[in-house]
Short mmCIF file of C-alpha atoms in Angstrom, two decimals:
data_model
loop_
_atom_site.label_atom_id
_atom_site.label_comp_id
_atom_site.label_asym_id
_atom_site.label_seq_id
_atom_site.Cartn_x
_atom_site.Cartn_y
_atom_site.Cartn_z
CA UNK D 1 81.33 78.34 83.34
CA UNK D 2 83.85 80.32 81.74
CA UNK D 3 87.28 78.69 82.09
CA UNK D 4 90.18 80.58 83.77
CA UNK D 5 94.12 80.93 82.85
CA UNK D 6 96.97 81.94 83.92
CA UNK D 7 99.01 84.78 81.30
CA UNK D 8 101.27 86.28 83.66
CA UNK D 9 103.19 85.78 86.93
CA UNK D 10 105.57 87.75 89.44
CA UNK D 11 107.59 86.73 92.31
CA UNK D 12 109.53 88.68 94.79
CA UNK D 13 111.01 87.38 97.87
CA UNK D 14 114.44 86.67 99.67
CA UNK D 15 114.67 83.50 97.94
CA UNK D 16 115.21 85.37 94.41
CA UNK D 17 113.00 88.67 92.47
CA UNK D 18 111.87 87.37 89.39
CA UNK D 19 110.03 84.10 88.56
CA UNK D 20 113.52 82.97 86.74
CA UNK D 21 115.57 83.19 89.82
CA UNK D 22 113.04 82.30 91.94
CA UNK D 23 112.50 79.03 91.06
CA UNK D 24 116.23 78.59 90.36
CA UNK D 25 116.71 79.09 93.93
CA UNK D 26 114.47 76.39 94.97
CA UNK D 27 115.17 73.98 92.64
CA UNK D 28 118.89 75.05 93.93
CA UNK D 29 117.78 75.45 97.70
CA UNK D 30 119.22 79.07 97.54
CA UNK D 31 117.96 80.54 100.85
CA UNK D 32 117.13 83.34 101.11
CA UNK D 33 116.75 83.05 105.30
CA UNK D 34 119.41 84.85 107.93
CA UNK D 35 119.40 87.33 110.88
CA UNK D 36 116.44 90.40 110.38
CA UNK D 37 118.74 94.14 109.96
CA UNK D 38 115.25 95.94 111.15
CA UNK D 39 115.41 99.10 113.49
CA UNK D 40 116.04 97.84 117.04
CA UNK D 41 116.21 94.33 115.70
CA UNK D 42 119.00 94.00 118.55
CA UNK D 43 116.10 93.77 121.08
CA UNK D 44 114.87 90.22 119.14
CA UNK D 45 115.26 87.00 121.13
CA UNK D 46 114.90 85.63 117.30
CA UNK D 47 116.85 87.66 114.45
CA UNK D 48 115.45 84.98 112.01
CA UNK D 49 113.60 86.25 108.77
CA UNK D 50 113.03 85.87 104.78
CA UNK D 51 114.07 89.63 104.47
CA UNK D 52 114.93 90.94 100.65
CA UNK D 53 118.27 93.11 100.90
CA UNK D 54 118.75 93.53 97.32
CA UNK D 55 115.85 95.63 96.86
CA UNK D 56 116.27 98.97 94.85
CA UNK D 57 112.71 100.20 94.12
CA UNK D 58 113.18 102.83 90.99
CA UNK D 59 109.56 104.67 91.59
CA UNK D 60 109.09 108.52 91.17
CA UNK D 61 110.74 110.45 93.72
CA UNK D 62 107.22 111.94 94.86
CA UNK D 63 105.31 108.67 94.94
CA UNK D 64 107.54 107.00 97.33
CA UNK D 65 106.38 108.38 100.25
CA UNK D 66 102.57 107.45 99.30
CA UNK D 67 104.08 103.15 98.93
CA UNK D 68 104.81 101.15 101.76
CA UNK D 69 106.92 98.56 101.65
CA UNK D 70 104.20 96.50 100.85
CA UNK D 71 102.67 98.13 98.54
CA UNK D 72 106.35 98.80 96.44
CA UNK D 73 106.71 94.63 96.66
CA UNK D 74 103.47 94.39 95.35
CA UNK D 75 104.17 96.71 92.39
CA UNK D 76 107.17 94.76 91.62
CA UNK D 77 105.91 91.80 91.10
CA UNK D 78 102.50 93.35 89.24
CA UNK D 79 104.34 94.68 86.60
CA UNK D 80 106.57 91.31 86.27
CA UNK D 81 103.09 89.33 85.90
CA UNK D 82 101.71 92.48 83.70
CA UNK D 83 104.87 92.56 81.45
CA UNK D 84 104.90 88.23 80.54
CA UNK D 85 101.28 88.63 80.17
CA UNK D 86 101.92 91.18 77.56
CA UNK D 87 98.51 93.10 77.91
CA UNK D 88 98.38 95.85 75.82
CA UNK D 89 95.49 98.94 75.61
CA UNK D 90 93.23 95.97 74.19
CA UNK D 91 90.98 95.27 77.11
CA UNK D 92 88.04 96.42 78.64
CA UNK D 93 89.13 98.40 81.89
CA UNK D 94 85.10 98.32 83.19
CA UNK D 95 85.64 94.21 83.15
CA UNK D 96 89.37 94.06 84.54
CA UNK D 97 90.06 94.10 88.19
CA UNK D 98 92.31 93.62 91.33
CA UNK D 99 91.97 90.59 93.39
CA UNK D 100 94.74 91.17 96.20
CA UNK D 101 95.47 90.32 99.63
CA UNK D 102 98.09 90.73 102.76
CA UNK D 103 97.87 89.91 106.54
CA UNK D 104 99.39 93.57 108.10
CA UNK D 105 98.82 95.83 105.56
CA UNK D 106 101.26 98.71 105.60
CA UNK D 107 102.46 98.04 108.92
CA UNK D 108 106.00 99.53 108.48
CA UNK D 109 104.49 103.24 107.97
CA UNK D 110 102.77 102.70 110.86
CA UNK D 111 105.42 101.46 113.15
CA UNK D 112 107.40 104.30 111.74
CA UNK D 113 103.77 106.44 113.10
CA UNK D 114 104.03 105.35 116.26
CA UNK D 115 107.49 105.78 116.50
CA UNK D 116 107.19 109.50 115.83
CA UNK D 117 104.78 110.00 117.79
CA UNK D 118 105.69 107.84 121.06
CA UNK D 119 109.46 108.03 121.15
CA UNK D 120 110.27 111.58 119.43
CA UNK D 121 107.37 113.48 120.83
CA UNK D 122 106.32 114.62 117.13
CA UNK D 123 102.90 116.62 117.36
CA UNK D 124 102.17 114.93 113.42
CA UNK D 125 103.08 112.13 111.22
CA UNK D 126 103.51 112.20 107.23
CA UNK D 127 100.34 113.23 105.31
CA UNK D 128 100.21 109.91 103.38
CA UNK D 129 100.69 107.59 106.55
CA UNK D 130 96.94 107.15 106.05
CA UNK D 131 96.93 106.22 102.44
CA UNK D 132 100.22 104.28 102.28
CA UNK D 133 99.19 102.25 105.67
CA UNK D 134 95.99 101.18 104.33
CA UNK D 135 95.00 97.81 103.95
CA UNK D 136 94.08 98.20 100.13
CA UNK D 137 96.83 100.62 99.04
CA UNK D 138 99.17 97.61 97.05
CA UNK D 139 95.81 97.10 95.34
CA UNK D 140 94.45 100.25 94.80
CA UNK D 141 98.14 101.45 92.94
CA UNK D 142 98.36 97.60 91.01
CA UNK D 143 94.99 99.35 89.51
CA UNK D 144 95.94 102.74 88.80
CA UNK D 145 99.17 101.62 87.21
CA UNK D 146 97.57 99.63 84.82
CA UNK D 147 94.19 101.43 84.57
CA UNK D 148 91.80 98.39 86.02
CA UNK D 149 88.34 100.03 86.60
CA UNK D 150 86.20 97.48 87.76
CA UNK D 151 86.83 95.22 91.36
CA UNK D 152 89.66 96.75 93.32
CA UNK D 153 89.77 93.93 96.26
CA UNK D 154 91.56 93.05 99.16
CA UNK D 155 91.45 89.83 101.46
CA UNK D 156 93.02 89.60 104.88
CA UNK D 157 92.84 85.94 105.59
CA UNK D 158 95.84 85.81 107.46
CA UNK D 159 98.43 83.10 105.85
CA UNK D 160 95.50 81.90 103.18
CA UNK D 161 95.07 85.60 102.32
CA UNK D 162 96.67 85.43 98.78
CA UNK D 163 95.17 81.45 97.97
CA UNK D 164 91.41 83.70 98.60
CA UNK D 165 92.41 86.30 96.27
CA UNK D 166 93.43 84.36 93.58
CA UNK D 167 90.91 81.81 94.39
CA UNK D 168 88.14 84.67 94.21
CA UNK D 169 89.71 86.09 91.07
CA UNK D 170 89.15 83.04 90.08
CA UNK D 171 85.78 82.96 90.87
CA UNK D 172 84.51 86.03 89.82
CA UNK D 173 85.81 85.49 85.78
CA UNK D 174 84.44 82.08 85.87
CA UNK D 175 81.10 83.69 86.52
CA UNK D 176 81.56 85.66 83.86
CA UNK D 177 81.69 89.48 86.09
CA UNK D 178 85.48 89.89 85.75
CA UNK D 179 87.78 89.33 82.04
CA UNK D 180 90.88 90.36 83.34
CA UNK D 181 92.30 90.05 86.41
CA UNK D 182 95.55 90.97 88.47
CA UNK D 183 95.33 88.60 91.81
CA UNK D 184 97.99 87.71 94.35
CA UNK D 185 99.14 89.51 97.97
CA UNK D 186 102.02 91.36 99.51
CA UNK D 187 103.31 91.11 102.58
CA UNK D 188 106.08 92.55 104.58
CA UNK D 189 106.22 92.86 108.37
CA UNK D 190 109.85 92.92 109.24
CA UNK D 191 109.25 95.47 111.74
CA UNK D 192 110.52 95.28 115.47
CA UNK D 193 106.93 95.15 116.91
CA UNK D 194 105.27 92.33 114.60
CA UNK D 195 108.19 90.27 115.03
CA UNK D 196 108.11 90.63 118.61
CA UNK D 197 104.38 90.00 118.39
CA UNK D 198 105.47 86.78 116.59
CA UNK D 199 108.12 86.30 118.94
CA UNK D 200 105.55 85.70 121.94
CA UNK D 201 103.72 82.88 119.80
CA UNK D 202 106.71 80.26 120.43
CA UNK D 203 106.10 79.17 116.78
CA UNK D 204 109.12 80.82 115.39
CA UNK D 205 112.12 78.39 114.51
CA UNK D 206 114.97 78.54 116.53
CA UNK D 207 118.15 79.95 114.86
CA UNK D 208 120.96 77.46 114.27
CA UNK D 209 124.11 78.90 115.54
CA UNK D 210 126.08 77.25 112.36
CA UNK D 211 124.06 77.31 109.17
CA UNK D 212 121.04 80.05 109.96
CA UNK D 213 120.25 80.02 106.66
CA UNK D 214 118.85 76.38 107.17
CA UNK D 215 116.75 77.09 110.02
CA UNK D 216 113.24 76.59 108.80
CA UNK D 217 112.98 72.82 108.22
CA UNK D 218 109.48 71.54 107.30
CA UNK D 219 108.44 67.99 107.74
CA UNK D 220 111.93 67.18 109.47
CA UNK D 221 112.57 65.57 112.83
CA UNK D 222 114.48 68.38 114.13
CA UNK D 223 111.88 71.27 113.01
CA UNK D 224 111.47 74.25 115.40
CA UNK D 225 108.98 76.33 114.01
CA UNK D 226 108.41 78.75 111.28
CA UNK D 227 110.49 81.99 109.64
CA UNK D 228 108.78 84.96 109.16
CA UNK D 229 109.67 86.61 105.53
CA UNK D 230 108.22 89.48 103.36
CA UNK D 231 107.73 89.63 99.50
CA UNK D 232 104.94 89.88 96.83
CA UNK D 233 103.68 87.70 94.01
CA UNK D 234 100.77 88.17 91.14
CA UNK D 235 99.05 86.37 88.18
CA UNK D 236 97.46 87.72 85.56
CA UNK D 237 94.08 85.68 85.06
CA UNK D 238 92.17 86.30 82.05
CA UNK D 239 88.60 84.13 80.91
CA UNK D 240 90.20 82.01 78.53
CA UNK D 241 88.73 83.20 75.32
CA UNK D 242 89.83 86.80 75.98
CA UNK D 243 93.62 85.26 76.42
CA UNK D 244 93.04 83.77 73.20
CA UNK D 245 91.46 86.54 71.17
CA UNK D 246 94.49 88.36 72.03
CA UNK D 247 97.18 86.23 71.20
CA UNK D 248 98.59 86.00 74.76
CA UNK D 249 100.56 82.54 75.90
CA UNK D 250 98.87 80.72 78.00
CA UNK D 251 100.98 79.26 81.38
CA UNK D 252 98.51 77.16 83.27
CA UNK D 253 94.67 77.22 83.59
CA UNK D 254 93.48 77.12 86.86
CA UNK D 255 90.44 74.05 87.23
CA UNK D 256 89.89 74.28 91.34
CA UNK D 257 89.51 76.24 93.99
CA UNK D 258 88.46 74.83 97.92
CA UNK D 259 87.46 76.78 100.52
CA UNK D 260 86.73 76.05 104.51
CA UNK D 261 86.49 77.05 108.02
CA UNK D 262 88.05 75.08 110.99
CA UNK D 263 85.85 76.80 113.20
CA UNK D 264 87.42 74.81 116.00
CA UNK D 265 90.23 77.22 117.37
CA UNK D 266 91.94 80.34 116.18
CA UNK D 267 95.58 78.75 115.91
CA UNK D 268 95.28 75.38 116.40
CA UNK D 269 95.17 73.27 112.83
CA UNK D 270 92.23 71.01 112.48
CA UNK D 271 93.27 68.05 109.75
CA UNK D 272 89.41 67.62 109.01
CA UNK D 273 88.92 71.68 107.90
CA UNK D 274 91.77 71.10 105.57
CA UNK D 275 90.63 68.13 104.08
CA UNK D 276 86.94 69.51 103.42
CA UNK D 277 89.34 72.23 101.37
CA UNK D 278 91.48 70.41 99.31
CA UNK D 279 88.29 67.89 98.29
CA UNK D 280 86.68 70.47 97.57
CA UNK D 281 89.58 71.92 95.27
CA UNK D 282 89.66 68.34 94.02
CA UNK D 283 85.86 68.48 93.35
CA UNK D 284 86.09 71.05 91.11
CA UNK D 285 88.90 70.27 89.31
CA UNK D 286 87.26 66.70 88.56
CA UNK D 287 84.52 68.59 86.82
CA UNK D 288 87.19 69.99 84.59
CA UNK D 289 88.73 66.88 83.58
CA UNK D 290 91.28 66.57 86.51
CA UNK D 291 91.17 63.72 88.77
CA UNK D 292 92.97 63.16 92.05
CA UNK D 293 95.85 60.81 90.29
CA UNK D 294 96.58 63.61 87.81
CA UNK D 295 98.13 65.71 90.91
CA UNK D 296 101.46 65.47 89.69
CA UNK D 297 103.06 67.76 92.56
CA UNK D 298 101.74 69.46 95.89
CA UNK D 299 102.84 72.51 97.50
CA UNK D 300 102.21 72.00 100.60
CA UNK D 301 101.35 74.79 103.50
CA UNK D 302 104.26 73.26 105.86
CA UNK D 303 105.04 76.10 107.87
CA UNK D 304 107.80 73.89 109.45
CA UNK D 305 105.81 74.26 112.98
CA UNK D 306 106.03 70.86 115.34
CA UNK D 307 101.70 70.59 115.14
CA UNK D 308 101.11 72.02 111.83
CA UNK D 309 103.39 69.52 109.46
CA UNK D 310 102.03 66.95 111.42
CA UNK D 311 98.59 67.78 111.01
CA UNK D 312 98.74 68.63 107.11
CA UNK D 313 100.45 65.01 106.78
CA UNK D 314 97.05 63.66 108.59
CA UNK D 315 94.93 65.73 106.26
CA UNK D 316 96.58 65.15 103.00
CA UNK D 317 96.36 61.17 104.13
CA UNK D 318 92.50 61.78 104.60
CA UNK D 319 92.54 63.29 101.23
CA UNK D 320 94.37 61.15 99.14
CA UNK D 321 94.37 57.86 100.98
CA UNK D 322 96.27 54.81 99.51
CA UNK D 323 97.65 57.50 96.63
CA UNK D 324 99.45 59.94 99.69
CA UNK D 325 102.39 58.40 99.33
CA UNK D 326 102.75 58.69 95.60
CA UNK D 327 102.55 62.57 95.53
CA UNK D 328 105.68 64.31 95.57
CA UNK D 329 104.96 66.81 98.18
CA UNK D 330 107.64 69.63 99.60
CA UNK D 331 107.13 72.51 101.51
CA UNK D 332 109.24 75.74 100.13
CA UNK D 333 109.02 78.01 103.10
CA UNK D 334 111.98 76.23 104.04
CA UNK D 335 113.84 78.44 101.41
CA UNK D 336 111.39 81.93 101.36
CA UNK D 337 110.28 81.73 104.53
CA UNK D 338 106.66 82.17 105.34
CA UNK D 339 105.04 85.08 103.44
CA UNK D 340 101.69 85.34 105.69
CA UNK D 341 99.71 87.34 103.00
CA UNK D 342 101.93 86.57 100.46
CA UNK D 343 102.51 82.97 100.87
CA UNK D 344 99.46 81.37 98.71
CA UNK D 345 100.69 83.37 95.94
CA UNK D 346 104.29 83.00 95.62
CA UNK D 347 103.55 79.13 96.22
CA UNK D 348 100.89 78.93 93.68
CA UNK D 349 103.38 80.39 91.59
CA UNK D 350 106.01 77.74 92.68
CA UNK D 351 103.34 75.11 91.61
CA UNK D 352 102.81 76.15 87.80
CA UNK D 353 106.50 76.60 87.39
CA UNK D 354 106.95 73.05 88.71
CA UNK D 355 104.60 72.03 86.74
CA UNK D 356 105.77 73.87 83.37
CA UNK D 357 109.32 72.79 83.69
CA UNK D 358 108.39 69.00 85.10
CA UNK D 359 110.54 69.33 87.74
CA UNK D 360 109.31 69.86 91.81
CA UNK D 361 111.35 72.01 94.23
CA UNK D 362 112.50 69.91 97.29
CA UNK D 363 111.74 70.54 101.16
CA UNK D 364 115.41 72.07 101.85
CA UNK D 365 116.96 71.23 104.88
CA UNK D 366 114.86 68.14 105.24
CA UNK D 367 117.99 65.43 106.11
CA UNK D 368 115.87 64.00 109.18
CA UNK D 369 112.74 61.90 108.10
CA UNK D 370 109.86 62.51 111.25
CA UNK D 371 108.12 59.29 111.16
CA UNK D 372 105.23 61.35 111.52
CA UNK D 373 105.19 63.07 108.93
CA UNK D 374 105.80 59.86 106.75
CA UNK D 375 105.00 61.20 103.12
CA UNK D 376 107.50 61.83 100.00
CA UNK D 377 108.55 65.57 100.95
CA UNK D 378 110.98 65.64 98.93
CA UNK D 379 113.85 65.81 101.02
CA UNK D 380 116.94 68.16 99.58
CA UNK D 381 116.86 67.21 95.99
CA UNK D 382 114.49 68.17 93.16
CA UNK D 383 112.21 66.17 91.11
CA UNK D 384 111.66 65.57 88.00
CA UNK D 385 108.08 65.37 86.67
CA UNK D 386 106.59 63.30 84.05
CA UNK D 387 104.46 64.91 81.61
CA UNK D 388 102.94 66.53 85.02
CA UNK D 389 99.12 67.23 83.99
CA UNK D 390 98.31 69.33 87.19
CA UNK D 391 99.33 70.97 90.75
CA UNK D 392 97.92 71.88 94.09
CA UNK D 393 98.56 74.36 96.33
CA UNK D 394 97.77 74.43 100.35
CA UNK D 395 97.30 77.44 102.47
CA UNK D 396 96.52 77.31 105.98
CA UNK D 397 95.56 80.39 108.05
CA UNK D 398 95.63 81.40 111.29
CA UNK D 399 91.97 82.33 112.13
CA UNK D 400 90.57 78.45 110.49
CA UNK D 401 90.84 79.31 107.11
CA UNK D 402 92.17 76.90 104.38
CA UNK D 403 92.41 77.68 100.92
CA UNK D 404 93.79 75.11 98.45
CA UNK D 405 94.32 75.99 94.46
CA UNK D 406 94.42 73.12 91.94
CA UNK D 407 95.93 74.66 88.28
CA UNK D 408 96.72 72.10 85.53
CA UNK D 409 98.57 72.24 82.26
CA UNK D 410 98.02 74.97 79.57
CA UNK B 1 115.18 139.54 104.20
CA UNK B 2 112.78 137.56 102.17
CA UNK B 3 109.22 137.41 101.84
CA UNK B 4 107.13 134.66 102.82
CA UNK B 5 106.03 134.25 99.39
CA UNK B 6 109.59 133.92 97.59
CA UNK B 7 110.46 131.57 100.44
CA UNK B 8 107.50 129.26 99.37
CA UNK B 9 108.51 130.05 95.80
CA UNK B 10 112.03 128.61 96.31
CA UNK B 11 110.48 125.90 98.26
CA UNK B 12 108.53 124.94 94.98
CA UNK B 13 111.22 125.57 92.37
CA UNK B 14 113.55 122.99 94.62
CA UNK B 15 110.34 120.23 95.38
CA UNK B 16 109.12 120.22 91.98
CA UNK B 17 111.99 121.04 89.63
CA UNK B 18 110.37 124.09 88.60
CA UNK B 19 111.73 127.79 87.22
CA UNK B 20 111.43 130.94 88.82
CA UNK B 21 108.57 131.60 86.21
CA UNK B 22 107.13 128.66 86.73
CA UNK B 23 106.07 129.75 90.74
CA UNK B 24 104.45 133.21 89.74
CA UNK B 25 102.83 134.40 92.94
CA UNK B 26 99.48 133.73 90.52
CA UNK B 27 100.18 130.73 89.09
CA UNK B 28 97.65 128.04 89.96
CA UNK B 29 99.25 125.06 91.75
CA UNK B 30 97.11 122.15 89.01
CA UNK B 31 98.72 123.87 86.42
CA UNK B 32 102.31 122.98 87.52
CA UNK B 33 101.21 119.50 88.21
CA UNK B 34 101.07 120.04 91.76
CA UNK B 35 97.68 118.06 92.85
CA UNK B 36 95.56 117.62 96.14
CA UNK B 37 97.71 115.24 97.51
CA UNK B 38 100.83 117.05 96.33
CA UNK B 39 99.72 120.14 98.52
CA UNK B 40 99.08 118.25 101.38
CA UNK B 41 102.86 116.58 101.33
CA UNK B 42 103.93 120.47 100.40
CA UNK B 43 102.21 121.97 103.90
CA UNK B 44 103.94 119.40 105.86
CA UNK B 45 107.09 120.43 104.78
CA UNK B 46 106.21 123.90 105.42
CA UNK B 47 105.09 123.30 108.94
CA UNK B 48 108.91 122.16 109.18
CA UNK B 49 110.36 125.10 107.37
CA UNK B 50 108.32 127.83 109.24
CA UNK B 51 107.99 125.59 112.67
CA UNK B 52 104.13 126.04 112.38
CA UNK B 53 101.15 124.20 112.87
CA UNK B 54 98.80 124.19 109.57
CA UNK B 55 96.74 121.13 110.23
CA UNK B 56 93.29 123.53 111.33
CA UNK B 57 93.73 124.90 108.00
CA UNK B 58 91.02 124.65 105.81
CA UNK B 59 91.58 128.29 103.25
CA UNK B 60 91.42 127.98 99.67
CA UNK B 61 94.30 126.72 98.13
CA UNK B 62 94.60 126.99 94.31
CA UNK B 63 97.56 129.35 93.30
CA UNK B 64 101.31 130.14 94.94
CA UNK B 65 100.22 133.42 96.48
CA UNK B 66 97.32 131.39 98.79
CA UNK B 67 100.27 128.81 99.83
CA UNK B 68 102.18 132.35 100.54
CA UNK B 69 98.98 133.75 102.61
CA UNK B 70 98.44 130.55 104.81
CA UNK B 71 102.07 130.35 105.78
CA UNK B 72 101.53 134.23 106.82
CA UNK B 73 98.43 133.83 108.72
CA UNK B 74 100.02 130.53 110.93
CA UNK B 75 102.99 132.54 111.51
CA UNK B 76 101.22 135.52 112.90
CA UNK B 77 99.05 133.38 115.00
CA UNK B 78 102.37 132.11 116.30
CA UNK B 79 103.63 135.06 117.24
CA UNK B 80 100.53 136.20 118.81
CA UNK B 81 100.36 133.32 121.25
#
């Protein structure tokens, strides 16, 4: 089996663009959550979102109609990762690929098309609507920009999408079918129709009228639900010898990927299914020399729904046993919101940054502990980590999929 | 009054920042850097400009004059109906 390393990372969220700004904001609890500003948002009952308000895409004018917002975000993150990896022309394009993810794909393009047809009585829609809206548009645009001619895949596994994309890319490199991969996910779902659909699920956080930016409160007694967010993340993954041969800086090594499906319920989380994914990831990590006690930080799925956080607390206890109370855990969704198809990658990047900077971001807005969420959820203040060896990131999805990634220090 | 060809040429110049000599009638779109996707987008703008429908158009589209021809055809279809 080949070893798989991370050589570049890129991120864009409401809580920061670029890994440096993003991580600093996570440590400082700078929230990107605010009332959303999108067409017809005045008709939303719950207007909170993690909306990126300072995004000024610099793509050529003629390319813009081909790029739904989710592709624009994806390319922004991918270019940051690619630049950091400093990949020169010295790679085989045929063993280089894209493993990307999204939950809703080009939904802004679709909403505009529906609006034009149904509300404006238009007889036609823009000819690029198909190539902009297709869920694999982001992946295809990344492949196009960097000349990656191998696999170009898109995973749609709801909130676990991009954790799965990273995990499957890791497997492809591990097995030798790919040498170099851009992996990650993008989500740009802040449209009236999708936000209204989520509103009906009764899982969205109720707005704190005084401090709306603190409305998402994972693991807190006063949590009321999740906040939808947009954003993207990307990593450059390489076969270790490939990275070493070109003198790349190695940021981390992926050593474990666990995947399971609950097959119990479409939306209700299941501790047993989550535990199976964590155990599978830990078991694989063990074969790479990482023990359970080496996990120095766990970035929880932690969406701040009443049931979700409780069930994740149970599943972590099932897996970590006595050690569960001694693992620093946080949910950064309190700040960047729930990025659905991009959640897994953004939180994986947060985990690697925590390991490499030896400091874990806190769970922001966790002022009131919940007795049913009684693990070390790093309330409010960041936590120094002493010589962290490995980190874990949990992603659990509607549809029952659970994906867990473990990275170890380079 | 401007011919359809002249109007098409003016649109091409504006949209793709081209010069008068570049958009001569016999010039191929490919040589102007206008690929098949850009051509389709350009036709979308032509529909707006001339209030015509080109969605059923499957003719040859290689040169600037080819575009003018399909527009003229669509305009005469419109006049008939």
